[in-house]
Coordinates of C-alpha atoms in Angstrom, one line a residue:
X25 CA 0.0 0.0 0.0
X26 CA 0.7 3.4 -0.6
X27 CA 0.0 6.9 1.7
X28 CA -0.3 10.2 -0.5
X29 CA 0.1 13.0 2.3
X30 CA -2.3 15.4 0.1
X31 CA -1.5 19.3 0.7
X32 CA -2.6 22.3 -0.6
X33 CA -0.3 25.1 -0.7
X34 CA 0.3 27.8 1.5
X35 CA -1.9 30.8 1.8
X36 CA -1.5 33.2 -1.1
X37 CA -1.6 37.0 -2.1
X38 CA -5.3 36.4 -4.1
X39 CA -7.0 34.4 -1.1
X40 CA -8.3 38.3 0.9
X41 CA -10.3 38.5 -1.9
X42 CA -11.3 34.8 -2.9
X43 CA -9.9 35.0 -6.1
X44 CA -10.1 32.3 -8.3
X45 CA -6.4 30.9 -8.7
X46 CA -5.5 28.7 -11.2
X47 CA -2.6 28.7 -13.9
X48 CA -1.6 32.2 -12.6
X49 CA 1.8 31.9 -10.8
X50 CA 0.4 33.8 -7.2
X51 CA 2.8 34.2 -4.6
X52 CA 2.6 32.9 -1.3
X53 CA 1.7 35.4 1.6
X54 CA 3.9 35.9 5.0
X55 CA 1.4 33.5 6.2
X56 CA 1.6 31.0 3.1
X57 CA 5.3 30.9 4.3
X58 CA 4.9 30.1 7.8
X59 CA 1.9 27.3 6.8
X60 CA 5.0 25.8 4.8
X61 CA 7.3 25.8 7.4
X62 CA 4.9 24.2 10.1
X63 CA 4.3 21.2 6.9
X64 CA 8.5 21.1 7.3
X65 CA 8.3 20.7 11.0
X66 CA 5.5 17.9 10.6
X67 CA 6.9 16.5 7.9
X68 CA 10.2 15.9 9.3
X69 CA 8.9 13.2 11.7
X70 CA 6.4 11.8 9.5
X71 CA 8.3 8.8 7.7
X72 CA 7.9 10.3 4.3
X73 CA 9.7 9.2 1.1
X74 CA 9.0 11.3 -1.5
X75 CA 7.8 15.2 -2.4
X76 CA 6.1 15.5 -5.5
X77 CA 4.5 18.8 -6.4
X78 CA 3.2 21.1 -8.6
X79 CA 5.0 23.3 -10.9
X80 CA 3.7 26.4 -9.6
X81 CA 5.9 28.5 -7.4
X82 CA 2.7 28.0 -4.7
X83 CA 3.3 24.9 -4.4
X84 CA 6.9 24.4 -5.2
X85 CA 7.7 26.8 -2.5
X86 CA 5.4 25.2 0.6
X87 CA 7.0 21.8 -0.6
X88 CA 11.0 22.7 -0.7
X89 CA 11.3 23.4 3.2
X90 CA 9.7 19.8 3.9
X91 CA 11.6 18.5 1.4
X92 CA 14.8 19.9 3.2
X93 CA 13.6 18.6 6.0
X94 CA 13.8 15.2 4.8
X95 CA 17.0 15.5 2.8
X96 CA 14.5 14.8 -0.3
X97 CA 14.5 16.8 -3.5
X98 CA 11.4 17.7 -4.3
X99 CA 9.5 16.0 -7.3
X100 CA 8.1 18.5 -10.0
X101 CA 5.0 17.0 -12.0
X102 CA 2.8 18.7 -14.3
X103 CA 0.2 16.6 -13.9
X104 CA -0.6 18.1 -10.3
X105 CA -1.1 21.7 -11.6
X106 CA -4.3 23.5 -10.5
X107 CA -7.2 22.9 -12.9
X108 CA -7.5 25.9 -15.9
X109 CA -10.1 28.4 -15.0
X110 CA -10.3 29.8 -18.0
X111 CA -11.5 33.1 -18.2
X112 CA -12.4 32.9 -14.7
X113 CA -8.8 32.8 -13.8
X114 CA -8.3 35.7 -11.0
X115 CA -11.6 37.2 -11.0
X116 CA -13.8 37.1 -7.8
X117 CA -17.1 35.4 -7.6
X118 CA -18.4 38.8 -8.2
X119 CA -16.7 39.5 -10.9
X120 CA -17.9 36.6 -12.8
X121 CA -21.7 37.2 -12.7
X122 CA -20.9 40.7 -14.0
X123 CA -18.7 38.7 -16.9
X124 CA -20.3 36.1 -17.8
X125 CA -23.6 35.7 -15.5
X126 CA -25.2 32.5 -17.3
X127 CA -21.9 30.4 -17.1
X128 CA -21.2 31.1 -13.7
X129 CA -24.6 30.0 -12.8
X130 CA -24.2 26.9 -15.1
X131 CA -20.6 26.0 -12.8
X132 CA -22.3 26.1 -9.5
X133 CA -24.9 24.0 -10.5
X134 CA -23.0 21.3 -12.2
X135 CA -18.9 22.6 -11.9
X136 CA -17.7 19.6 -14.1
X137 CA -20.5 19.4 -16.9
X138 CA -20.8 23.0 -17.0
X139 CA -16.3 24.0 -16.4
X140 CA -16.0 27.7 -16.5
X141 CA -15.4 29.6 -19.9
X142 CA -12.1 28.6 -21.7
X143 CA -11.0 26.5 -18.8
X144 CA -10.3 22.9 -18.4
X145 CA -12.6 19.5 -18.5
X146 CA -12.6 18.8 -14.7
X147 CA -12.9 14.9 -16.3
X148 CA -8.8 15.5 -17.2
X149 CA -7.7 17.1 -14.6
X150 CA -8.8 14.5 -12.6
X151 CA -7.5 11.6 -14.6
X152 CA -4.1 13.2 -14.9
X153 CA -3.9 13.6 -10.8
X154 CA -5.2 10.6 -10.6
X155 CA -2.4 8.7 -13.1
X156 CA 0.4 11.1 -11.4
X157 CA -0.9 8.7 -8.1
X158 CA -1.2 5.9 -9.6
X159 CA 2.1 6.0 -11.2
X160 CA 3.7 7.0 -7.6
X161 CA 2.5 4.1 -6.5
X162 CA 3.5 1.2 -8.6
X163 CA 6.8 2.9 -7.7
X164 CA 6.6 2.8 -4.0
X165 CA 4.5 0.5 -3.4
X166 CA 5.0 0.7 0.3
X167 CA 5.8 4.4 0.6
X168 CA 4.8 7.4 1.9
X169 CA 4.5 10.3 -0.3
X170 CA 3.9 14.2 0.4
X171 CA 2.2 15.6 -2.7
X172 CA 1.4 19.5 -2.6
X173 CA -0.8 20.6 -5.1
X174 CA -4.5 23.0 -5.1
X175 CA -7.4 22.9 -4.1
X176 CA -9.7 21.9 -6.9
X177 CA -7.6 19.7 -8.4
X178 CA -7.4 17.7 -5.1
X179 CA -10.9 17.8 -4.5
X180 CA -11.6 16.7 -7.9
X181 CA -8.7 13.4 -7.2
X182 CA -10.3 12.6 -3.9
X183 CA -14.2 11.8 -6.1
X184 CA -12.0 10.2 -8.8
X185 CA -10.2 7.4 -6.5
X186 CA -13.0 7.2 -3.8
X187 CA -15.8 6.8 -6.7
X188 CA -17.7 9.9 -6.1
X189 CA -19.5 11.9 -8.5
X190 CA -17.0 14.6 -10.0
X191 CA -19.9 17.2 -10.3
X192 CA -20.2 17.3 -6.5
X193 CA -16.9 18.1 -5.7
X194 CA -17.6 21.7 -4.3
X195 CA -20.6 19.9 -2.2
X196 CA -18.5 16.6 -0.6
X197 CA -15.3 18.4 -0.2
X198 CA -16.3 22.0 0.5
X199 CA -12.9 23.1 1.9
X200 CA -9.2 22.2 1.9
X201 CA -7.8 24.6 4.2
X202 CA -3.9 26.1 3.4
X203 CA -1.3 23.5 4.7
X204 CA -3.9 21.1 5.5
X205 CA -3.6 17.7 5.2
X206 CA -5.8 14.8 3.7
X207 CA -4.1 11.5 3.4
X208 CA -5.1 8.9 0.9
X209 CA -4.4 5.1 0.9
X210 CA -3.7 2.7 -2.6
X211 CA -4.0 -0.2 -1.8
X212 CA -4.4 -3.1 -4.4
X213 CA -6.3 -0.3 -7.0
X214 CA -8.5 0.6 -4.2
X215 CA -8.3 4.0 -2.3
X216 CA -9.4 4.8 1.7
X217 CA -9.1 8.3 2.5
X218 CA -7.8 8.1 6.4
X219 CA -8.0 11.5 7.4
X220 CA -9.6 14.9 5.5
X221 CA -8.4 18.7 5.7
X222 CA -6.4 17.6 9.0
X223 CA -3.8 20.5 11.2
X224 CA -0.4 19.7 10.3
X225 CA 0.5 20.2 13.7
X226 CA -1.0 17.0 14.2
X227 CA 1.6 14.0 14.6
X228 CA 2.4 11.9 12.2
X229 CA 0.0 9.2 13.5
X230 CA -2.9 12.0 13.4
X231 CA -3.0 12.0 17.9
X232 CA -2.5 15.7 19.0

């Protein structure tokens, strides 16, 4: 079996106003910093044996200081960048309905059958996060591995593995906190998800 440590980045400079982030390379806030360094802290104890992240700078930059940690160079995979929003890339909820009303309220009632303007299929964003996993672990079959990625694209992997509906992402998995962490078990093609959204300053075996 394999355990995916699932993390989305730190807190970054579009998250005052809810910004929609997706391809655009945001940076990380003062606080997006320290929620990486409490991950290295965690991390270090945690038995992992692999980082694999995203190739935004988001991600890439909450995963180095756990990867330090663990005297492990980070992984880079494109598969685990955030989905494409399109033309809702960094524009507010508000800012949408005054752009393209009819769409936005299309997305929120089916997100996946009804992908904002321009963006990505949720359906391949999901199988590509879904193959990076799989891939990870036919290679460690027994590992641990601490992937940092975004928020709807982990959403949309959790429904994909667990054999949820993809259109009811924003419903089952309303929130994935900064630094959080969900961890995921493979195990013979199945998944289990062991713990959702968790504080990293939890220990390793998820007991304060």
């Amino acid at each position: 079996m394999t355990d995916f440590l699932l993390v989305r980045h730190g807190e970054t400079v579009w998250h005052a106003e809810n910004r929609y982030a997706g391809r655009t390379d945001v940076a990380l806030t003062e606080r997006g910093h320290a929620q990486a360094a409490e991950l290295a802290a965690w991390a270090a104890g945690a038995g992992i044996d692999a980082v694999v992240c995203s190739p935004l700078s988001r991600a890439r930059l909450t995963a180095e200081p756990a990867a330090r940690a663990l005297g492990l160079a980070p992984r880079v995979d494109a598969r685990l960048l955030e989905v494409d929003f399109g033309r809702g890339d960094g524009l507010t909820r508000t800012e949408m309905r005054e752009v393209f009303p009819e769409r936005l309220d299309a997305f929120l009632r089916d997100p996946v059958v009804h992908h904002l303007p321009g963006g990505e299929d949720p359906e391949e964003a999901a199988a590509r996060a879904a193959d990076c996993l799989a891939d990870l672990a036919r290679e460690l079959p027994d590992g641990r591995v601490l992937v940092v990625a975004h928020s709807t694209l982990v959403r949309l992997l959790l429904c994909r593995v667990l054999g949820i509906p993809l259109g009811t992402y924003r419903t089952v998995f309303p929130v994935l906190d900064n630094g959080a962490l969900t961890e995921l078990r493979l195990k013979d093609g199945r998944a289990s998800l062991l713990r959702l959204n968790a504080p990293c300053a939890l220990s390793p075996s998820g007991t304060h």
